[in-house]
Amino acid sequence: MPVSVQAFSARSGRPRLPRRTIRLRLTVLYGVVSILSTAALLAITITLADGWPQQTVHAPGQAGTGASQQALTQARAQIAYLSSLVKQASAIRSHQLLIAAAAALAIMAGASVALGWVVAGHALRPLRAITSSTRQISEDDLHRRLAMPGPRDELTDLADTIDGLLARLQAAFQAQRNFVANASHELRTPLTASRTMLEVALADRAASAAALRSACHDVLAEQRHQERLIDALLTLARSQRGLDRPELLDLGEITTDILRTREPDATSSDVTVTASIATAPVLGDDGLLRQLAANLIDNALRHNLPHGTLGIQVTSNGDRSTLKIANTGPVIPPDEVGRLLQPFQRLSPPRTADDHGLGLGLPIVAAIISAHRGTLVVSPGDRGGLDVEASFPARRH
């Protein structure tokens, strides 16, 4: 028994209607506008035709003689008959005009729908090309671009916007791949070193307790390095995620607290610290802002010179709150500054002999500033080192 198959709605069981595409909606719009315009034009034409003044035939006046009176009566009868014929012909004409108008309206309706479908398809052809090209682009070929030709209009603006989005996605994917590769390498290094030290200690059957204890201390040192790296990676991921519950904070107070805990490090490094710290309101995350101040101060102390200087300044002008840090240190080429803002990027050779940095200090700072919608300016210092300026929008209740 043959069975007919139809498309039904999954919920109601009714036949599924065609998809309301933009082309269909534009066709309906063109058709409705054209039909209404044609109907209005025909209505005006019919109204004017019905109201057009018609010529009337007047009967002759009274005659004096009997014969003339009889002829006059016959003439009036003929005129009345002719008038009825004229009215009948006018009614027939009006009826025929109405039928012709209805036929013309039907023809125009079909023609307008067909023409609207063709015009809408032609107008949307570039949009279909954009959709088709965008669907073919995957994460493996984000380098492709639409590069839509033609005059500057809304469609070319859309294509340029998609090209810009693809460029940002390509940069983000590439940065993610580089980050994963570098993080894997950085995490593998301390694990490999720890395993090697343990294997060497265990392989020596004549190793003394002191030698084994020394190997354990070395493994613990590598584990502490690994913990620092994991904490830094977690902080970087948290800052890149954005702010959950921002609160009104004082950047000056946060910087003062961090600086107080770093005074012993500055004394041991023989670095002279000068600070000018004012109240600077910032709407943000307390933990991330403390991490930012700590990274900048630690970086300025670690990569400094003996008898060097460290200048810290926190200011607020009502609209922006700014933290500036400048230190002395090895001369850094200007073209190397941008690379230092990328994860796991260090200067080669290291800036100091005891440089044990993770290569995540400045990238974490950049991510925290981005999460707070701030701006970061990093430039080589006049006397070496780096001049760092972190600026945040100052928002008050």
Short mmCIF file of C-alpha atoms in Angstrom, two decimals:
data_model
loop_
_atom_site.label_atom_id
_atom_site.label_comp_id
_atom_site.label_asym_id
_atom_site.label_seq_id
_atom_site.Cartn_x
_atom_site.Cartn_y
_atom_site.Cartn_z
CA MET A 1 0.00 0.00 0.00
CA PRO A 2 1.64 3.26 -1.05
CA VAL A 3 2.24 5.73 1.68
CA SER A 4 2.64 9.44 1.04
CA VAL A 5 5.28 11.17 3.09
CA GLN A 6 4.91 14.82 4.15
CA ALA A 7 6.93 17.06 6.41
CA PHE A 8 5.15 17.64 9.67
CA SER A 9 5.95 19.79 12.64
CA ALA A 10 7.47 17.72 15.47
CA ARG A 11 5.31 19.40 18.12
CA SER A 12 1.93 20.07 16.51
CA GLY A 13 1.79 17.43 13.76
CA ARG A 14 0.88 20.08 11.20
CA PRO A 15 2.69 20.38 7.84
CA ARG A 16 5.92 22.28 8.22
CA LEU A 17 5.87 25.68 6.56
CA PRO A 18 8.70 26.81 4.28
CA ARG A 19 11.58 28.50 5.99
CA ARG A 20 11.09 32.26 6.19
CA THR A 21 14.20 33.32 4.38
CA ILE A 22 15.14 36.93 3.80
CA ARG A 23 14.56 36.42 0.08
CA LEU A 24 11.00 35.20 0.72
CA ARG A 25 10.28 38.11 3.05
CA LEU A 26 11.68 40.63 0.58
CA THR A 27 9.61 39.07 -2.21
CA VAL A 28 6.45 39.36 -0.12
CA LEU A 29 7.33 42.95 0.73
CA TYR A 30 7.95 43.89 -2.91
CA GLY A 31 4.72 42.15 -3.97
CA VAL A 32 2.57 43.81 -1.32
CA VAL A 33 3.95 47.27 -2.08
CA SER A 34 3.48 46.80 -5.83
CA ILE A 35 -0.06 45.41 -5.47
CA LEU A 36 -1.14 48.22 -3.16
CA SER A 37 0.34 50.84 -5.51
CA THR A 38 -1.38 49.30 -8.54
CA ALA A 39 -4.70 48.99 -6.71
CA ALA A 40 -4.54 52.62 -5.60
CA LEU A 41 -3.76 53.76 -9.17
CA LEU A 42 -6.65 51.74 -10.63
CA ALA A 43 -9.05 53.00 -7.97
CA ILE A 44 -8.16 56.59 -8.74
CA THR A 45 -8.57 55.95 -12.48
CA ILE A 46 -12.01 54.33 -12.06
CA THR A 47 -13.19 57.09 -9.74
CA LEU A 48 -12.15 59.78 -12.19
CA ALA A 49 -13.75 57.90 -15.09
CA ASP A 50 -17.08 57.55 -13.27
CA GLY A 51 -17.12 61.20 -12.27
CA TRP A 52 -16.24 62.51 -15.73
CA PRO A 53 -19.04 64.89 -16.95
CA GLN A 54 -21.16 63.49 -19.79
CA GLN A 55 -22.89 65.39 -22.60
CA THR A 56 -26.68 65.65 -22.21
CA VAL A 57 -29.24 66.03 -24.93
CA HIS A 58 -32.03 68.61 -24.29
CA ALA A 59 -35.46 68.35 -25.80
CA PRO A 60 -36.62 71.21 -28.02
CA GLY A 61 -39.00 73.82 -26.62
CA GLN A 62 -42.76 74.11 -27.06
CA ALA A 63 -44.15 74.48 -30.61
CA GLY A 64 -47.28 76.42 -31.59
CA THR A 65 -49.12 74.16 -34.08
CA GLY A 66 -50.63 70.72 -33.53
CA ALA A 67 -48.34 69.04 -36.07
CA SER A 68 -45.32 70.55 -34.43
CA GLN A 69 -46.61 69.43 -31.03
CA GLN A 70 -46.85 65.85 -32.25
CA ALA A 71 -43.34 65.96 -33.75
CA LEU A 72 -42.03 67.38 -30.49
CA THR A 73 -43.53 64.53 -28.53
CA GLN A 74 -41.95 61.97 -30.82
CA ALA A 75 -38.58 63.71 -30.54
CA ARG A 76 -38.77 63.69 -26.77
CA ALA A 77 -39.53 59.99 -26.76
CA GLN A 78 -36.58 59.30 -29.00
CA ILE A 79 -34.32 61.43 -26.80
CA ALA A 80 -35.45 59.56 -23.67
CA TYR A 81 -34.76 56.26 -25.40
CA LEU A 82 -31.33 57.44 -26.49
CA SER A 83 -30.57 58.65 -22.96
CA SER A 84 -31.40 55.24 -21.55
CA LEU A 85 -29.12 53.64 -24.12
CA VAL A 86 -26.34 56.04 -23.15
CA LYS A 87 -26.75 55.21 -19.43
CA GLN A 88 -26.77 51.51 -20.21
CA ALA A 89 -23.63 51.83 -22.30
CA SER A 90 -21.99 53.82 -19.50
CA ALA A 91 -22.84 51.09 -16.98
CA ILE A 92 -21.47 48.43 -19.32
CA ARG A 93 -18.32 50.50 -19.80
CA SER A 94 -17.85 50.89 -16.04
CA HIS A 95 -18.35 47.15 -15.53
CA GLN A 96 -15.84 46.31 -18.29
CA LEU A 97 -13.38 48.83 -16.84
CA LEU A 98 -13.69 47.20 -13.41
CA ILE A 99 -13.08 43.75 -14.90
CA ALA A 100 -10.09 45.04 -16.83
CA ALA A 101 -8.74 46.67 -13.66
CA ALA A 102 -9.11 43.40 -11.72
CA ALA A 103 -7.33 41.50 -14.49
CA ALA A 104 -4.57 44.09 -14.61
CA LEU A 105 -4.22 43.90 -10.82
CA ALA A 106 -3.91 40.10 -10.95
CA ILE A 107 -1.32 40.31 -13.72
CA MET A 108 0.64 42.96 -11.83
CA ALA A 109 0.47 40.88 -8.65
CA GLY A 110 2.02 37.87 -10.38
CA ALA A 111 4.57 40.00 -12.19
CA SER A 112 5.55 41.88 -9.04
CA VAL A 113 6.03 38.66 -7.05
CA ALA A 114 8.15 37.14 -9.81
CA LEU A 115 10.14 40.33 -10.28
CA GLY A 116 10.53 40.71 -6.50
CA TRP A 117 11.88 37.16 -6.24
CA VAL A 118 14.43 37.83 -8.98
CA VAL A 119 15.47 41.23 -7.59
CA ALA A 120 15.74 39.88 -4.02
CA GLY A 121 17.86 36.98 -5.22
CA HIS A 122 20.17 39.31 -7.11
CA ALA A 123 20.47 41.65 -4.12
CA LEU A 124 21.20 38.79 -1.72
CA ARG A 125 23.69 37.01 -3.96
CA PRO A 126 26.71 38.63 -2.25
CA LEU A 127 25.27 37.67 1.14
CA ARG A 128 24.98 34.04 0.03
CA ALA A 129 28.58 34.18 -1.16
CA ILE A 130 29.66 35.52 2.25
CA THR A 131 27.71 32.77 4.03
CA SER A 132 29.12 30.03 1.82
CA SER A 133 32.72 31.24 2.17
CA THR A 134 32.40 31.66 5.93
CA ARG A 135 31.05 28.13 6.35
CA GLN A 136 34.08 26.71 4.54
CA ILE A 137 36.54 28.38 6.92
CA SER A 138 37.60 26.23 9.86
CA GLU A 139 40.20 26.59 12.60
CA ASP A 140 42.80 25.05 10.30
CA ASP A 141 42.50 27.72 7.60
CA LEU A 142 41.72 30.89 9.53
CA HIS A 143 44.22 32.65 7.28
CA ARG A 144 41.57 32.75 4.53
CA ARG A 145 39.74 36.03 3.99
CA LEU A 146 36.55 36.94 2.15
CA ALA A 147 38.10 40.03 0.51
CA MET A 148 34.73 40.91 -1.03
CA PRO A 149 35.03 43.16 -4.11
CA GLY A 150 32.58 45.81 -5.16
CA PRO A 151 31.44 49.24 -4.05
CA ARG A 152 31.49 50.26 -0.40
CA ASP A 153 28.10 49.33 1.00
CA GLU A 154 26.58 47.38 3.89
CA LEU A 155 27.58 44.01 2.43
CA THR A 156 31.24 44.93 1.94
CA ASP A 157 31.24 46.37 5.47
CA LEU A 158 29.89 43.03 6.73
CA ALA A 159 32.58 41.13 4.81
CA ASP A 160 35.31 43.41 6.20
CA THR A 161 33.93 42.89 9.71
CA ILE A 162 34.06 39.11 9.26
CA ASP A 163 37.62 39.40 7.90
CA GLY A 164 38.60 41.36 11.00
CA LEU A 165 36.97 38.74 13.22
CA LEU A 166 38.85 35.98 11.39
CA ALA A 167 42.12 37.85 11.89
CA ARG A 168 41.47 38.13 15.64
CA LEU A 169 40.48 34.46 15.82
CA GLN A 170 43.62 33.46 13.95
CA ALA A 171 45.77 35.45 16.36
CA ALA A 172 43.93 33.97 19.35
CA PHE A 173 44.26 30.40 18.09
CA GLN A 174 47.94 30.91 17.32
CA ALA A 175 48.54 32.43 20.73
CA GLN A 176 46.70 29.53 22.36
CA ARG A 177 48.76 26.96 20.47
CA ASN A 178 51.99 28.73 21.37
CA PHE A 179 50.91 29.02 24.99
CA VAL A 180 50.02 25.33 25.26
CA ALA A 181 53.30 24.30 23.64
CA ASN A 182 55.37 26.59 25.86
CA ALA A 183 53.45 25.62 29.00
CA SER A 184 53.95 21.94 28.21
CA HIS A 185 57.66 22.53 27.78
CA GLU A 186 57.96 24.60 30.95
CA LEU A 187 56.06 22.02 33.00
CA ARG A 188 57.99 19.10 31.56
CA THR A 189 61.39 20.59 32.40
CA PRO A 190 61.12 20.48 36.23
CA LEU A 191 59.48 17.06 36.11
CA THR A 192 62.30 15.71 33.98
CA ALA A 193 64.91 17.29 36.24
CA SER A 194 63.28 15.85 39.37
CA ARG A 195 63.06 12.38 37.88
CA THR A 196 66.68 12.52 36.76
CA MET A 197 67.93 13.55 40.21
CA LEU A 198 65.96 10.79 41.89
CA GLU A 199 67.13 8.18 39.38
CA VAL A 200 70.79 9.21 39.87
CA ALA A 201 70.46 9.08 43.65
CA LEU A 202 68.76 5.68 43.60
CA ALA A 203 71.20 4.23 41.09
CA ASP A 204 74.12 4.89 43.44
CA ARG A 205 73.87 2.01 45.94
CA ALA A 206 76.73 3.42 47.94
CA ALA A 207 75.09 6.82 48.30
CA SER A 208 75.21 8.17 51.83
CA ALA A 209 72.29 9.61 53.73
CA ALA A 210 73.69 13.09 53.19
CA ALA A 211 73.78 12.56 49.42
CA LEU A 212 70.21 11.29 49.41
CA ARG A 213 69.13 14.21 51.58
CA SER A 214 70.82 16.63 49.15
CA ALA A 215 69.00 15.01 46.23
CA CYS A 216 65.71 15.36 48.08
CA HIS A 217 66.39 19.05 48.69
CA ASP A 218 67.11 19.54 44.98
CA VAL A 219 63.85 17.77 44.07
CA LEU A 220 61.93 19.97 46.53
CA ALA A 221 63.49 23.06 44.96
CA GLU A 222 62.32 21.91 41.52
CA GLN A 223 58.86 21.21 42.93
CA ARG A 224 58.68 24.72 44.38
CA HIS A 225 59.58 26.10 40.94
CA GLN A 226 56.85 23.98 39.43
CA GLU A 227 54.32 25.22 42.01
CA ARG A 228 55.24 28.81 41.18
CA LEU A 229 54.73 28.08 37.52
CA ILE A 230 51.33 26.46 38.08
CA ASP A 231 50.21 29.36 40.30
CA ALA A 232 51.29 31.81 37.62
CA LEU A 233 49.40 29.88 34.94
CA LEU A 234 46.26 29.83 37.10
CA THR A 235 46.55 33.57 37.69
CA LEU A 236 46.98 34.18 33.96
CA ALA A 237 43.91 32.06 33.16
CA ARG A 238 41.87 33.81 35.84
CA SER A 239 42.79 37.26 34.60
CA GLN A 240 42.02 36.35 30.99
CA ARG A 241 38.57 35.11 32.07
CA GLY A 242 37.57 38.60 33.22
CA LEU A 243 36.13 40.07 36.40
CA ASP A 244 33.38 38.25 38.30
CA ARG A 245 32.48 40.70 41.06
CA PRO A 246 34.39 43.98 40.77
CA GLU A 247 34.52 46.27 43.79
CA LEU A 248 35.75 49.78 44.42
CA LEU A 249 39.40 49.58 45.53
CA ASP A 250 42.29 51.94 46.21
CA LEU A 251 45.21 51.24 43.90
CA GLY A 252 47.45 53.41 46.09
CA GLU A 253 46.68 51.36 49.20
CA ILE A 254 47.26 48.07 47.34
CA THR A 255 50.62 49.28 46.01
CA THR A 256 51.67 50.45 49.48
CA ASP A 257 50.88 47.05 50.99
CA ILE A 258 52.85 45.18 48.32
CA LEU A 259 55.77 47.59 48.56
CA ARG A 260 55.95 47.13 52.34
CA THR A 261 56.34 43.36 51.93
CA ARG A 262 59.10 43.85 49.32
CA GLU A 263 61.27 46.18 51.39
CA PRO A 264 63.56 43.33 52.58
CA ASP A 265 64.14 42.26 48.97
CA ALA A 266 65.01 45.82 47.98
CA THR A 267 67.44 46.10 50.91
CA SER A 268 69.13 42.78 50.08
CA SER A 269 69.40 43.80 46.41
CA ASP A 270 70.81 47.22 47.37
CA VAL A 271 68.11 49.00 45.35
CA THR A 272 67.00 52.49 46.33
CA VAL A 273 63.19 52.80 46.26
CA THR A 274 61.41 56.14 45.85
CA ALA A 275 57.64 56.19 46.05
CA SER A 276 54.95 58.82 45.52
CA ILE A 277 51.61 57.17 46.18
CA ALA A 278 48.23 58.90 46.27
CA THR A 279 44.68 57.63 46.61
CA ALA A 280 43.59 56.14 43.28
CA PRO A 281 40.14 54.50 43.04
CA VAL A 282 39.74 51.52 40.72
CA LEU A 283 36.72 49.27 40.20
CA GLY A 284 38.25 45.84 40.01
CA ASP A 285 39.37 42.61 41.66
CA ASP A 286 41.49 42.91 44.79
CA GLY A 287 43.47 39.71 44.22
CA LEU A 288 44.29 40.50 40.60
CA LEU A 289 45.35 44.09 41.35
CA ARG A 290 47.62 42.88 44.15
CA GLN A 291 49.12 40.33 41.77
CA LEU A 292 49.69 43.11 39.23
CA ALA A 293 51.49 45.36 41.72
CA ALA A 294 53.53 42.42 43.03
CA ASN A 295 54.59 41.32 39.53
CA LEU A 296 55.65 44.82 38.51
CA ILE A 297 57.62 45.46 41.72
CA ASP A 298 59.23 41.99 41.72
CA ASN A 299 60.17 42.38 38.06
CA ALA A 300 61.70 45.80 38.72
CA LEU A 301 63.72 44.42 41.67
CA ARG A 302 64.81 41.20 39.99
CA HIS A 303 65.99 42.84 36.79
CA ASN A 304 67.87 45.71 38.37
CA LEU A 305 71.52 46.65 38.82
CA PRO A 306 73.57 46.80 42.01
CA HIS A 307 73.04 50.21 43.63
CA GLY A 308 70.15 50.70 41.20
CA THR A 309 66.94 52.64 41.69
CA LEU A 310 63.23 51.85 41.61
CA GLY A 311 60.64 54.60 41.23
CA ILE A 312 56.96 54.01 42.00
CA GLN A 313 54.20 56.56 41.40
CA VAL A 314 50.44 56.19 41.85
CA THR A 315 48.25 59.10 40.71
CA SER A 316 44.61 59.85 39.93
CA ASN A 317 43.20 62.70 37.88
CA GLY A 318 39.52 61.91 38.39
CA ASP A 319 39.07 59.97 35.17
CA ARG A 320 42.07 57.63 35.30
CA SER A 321 44.10 55.98 38.03
CA THR A 322 47.68 55.27 37.02
CA LEU A 323 50.53 53.17 38.40
CA LYS A 324 54.00 54.00 37.04
CA ILE A 325 57.12 51.95 37.77
CA ALA A 326 60.60 52.73 36.43
CA ASN A 327 63.83 50.93 37.28
CA THR A 328 67.44 50.88 36.26
CA GLY A 329 68.77 47.78 34.61
CA PRO A 330 70.30 46.32 31.48
CA VAL A 331 69.51 48.15 28.26
CA ILE A 332 66.56 46.54 26.45
CA PRO A 333 66.19 47.00 22.69
CA PRO A 334 62.87 48.68 21.80
CA ASP A 335 61.93 45.86 19.42
CA GLU A 336 62.21 43.32 22.25
CA VAL A 337 59.66 45.01 24.53
CA GLY A 338 56.60 43.67 22.72
CA ARG A 339 57.93 40.11 22.87
CA LEU A 340 58.28 40.33 26.66
CA LEU A 341 54.50 40.72 26.93
CA GLN A 342 54.00 37.23 25.48
CA PRO A 343 53.97 34.17 27.79
CA PHE A 344 57.30 32.40 28.41
CA GLN A 345 59.28 34.98 26.46
CA ARG A 346 62.57 36.10 27.98
CA LEU A 347 65.49 38.13 26.77
CA SER A 348 68.41 36.07 25.53
CA PRO A 349 70.85 36.12 27.22
CA PRO A 350 69.08 36.61 30.58
CA ARG A 351 69.04 40.17 31.87
CA THR A 352 70.75 39.11 35.12
CA ALA A 353 72.97 36.22 36.08
CA ASP A 354 70.45 34.90 38.63
CA ASP A 355 67.41 35.38 36.43
CA HIS A 356 65.00 32.67 37.57
CA GLY A 357 61.88 34.29 36.21
CA LEU A 358 59.11 32.26 34.66
CA GLY A 359 58.50 34.53 31.70
CA LEU A 360 54.93 35.15 32.92
CA GLY A 361 55.28 38.33 34.97
CA LEU A 362 54.52 40.90 32.27
CA PRO A 363 52.00 38.68 30.41
CA ILE A 364 50.01 38.34 33.64
CA VAL A 365 50.18 42.12 34.10
CA ALA A 366 48.92 42.66 30.55
CA ALA A 367 46.06 40.19 31.05
CA ILE A 368 45.02 41.79 34.36
CA ILE A 369 44.99 45.25 32.81
CA SER A 370 42.95 43.97 29.87
CA ALA A 371 40.43 42.40 32.27
CA HIS A 372 40.06 45.80 33.99
CA ARG A 373 39.69 47.59 30.60
CA GLY A 374 42.87 49.52 31.28
CA THR A 375 45.85 50.44 29.15
CA LEU A 376 49.46 49.30 29.44
CA VAL A 377 52.46 51.21 28.10
CA VAL A 378 55.89 49.57 28.34
CA SER A 379 59.01 51.26 27.01
CA PRO A 380 62.78 51.00 27.55
CA GLY A 381 64.06 53.29 30.29
CA ASP A 382 66.49 56.12 29.65
CA ARG A 383 69.01 54.46 31.99
CA GLY A 384 68.17 50.91 31.06
CA GLY A 385 65.43 48.76 32.50
CA LEU A 386 61.77 49.31 31.75
CA ASP A 387 59.28 52.11 32.26
CA VAL A 388 55.84 50.60 32.87
CA GLU A 389 52.61 52.62 33.02
CA ALA A 390 49.35 50.87 33.94
CA SER A 391 46.26 53.06 33.68
CA PHE A 392 42.72 52.17 34.77
CA PRO A 393 39.35 53.91 34.48
CA ALA A 394 38.52 55.57 37.83
CA ARG A 395 34.90 54.79 38.67
CA ARG A 396 33.22 56.13 41.75
CA HIS A 397 29.87 55.29 43.37
#
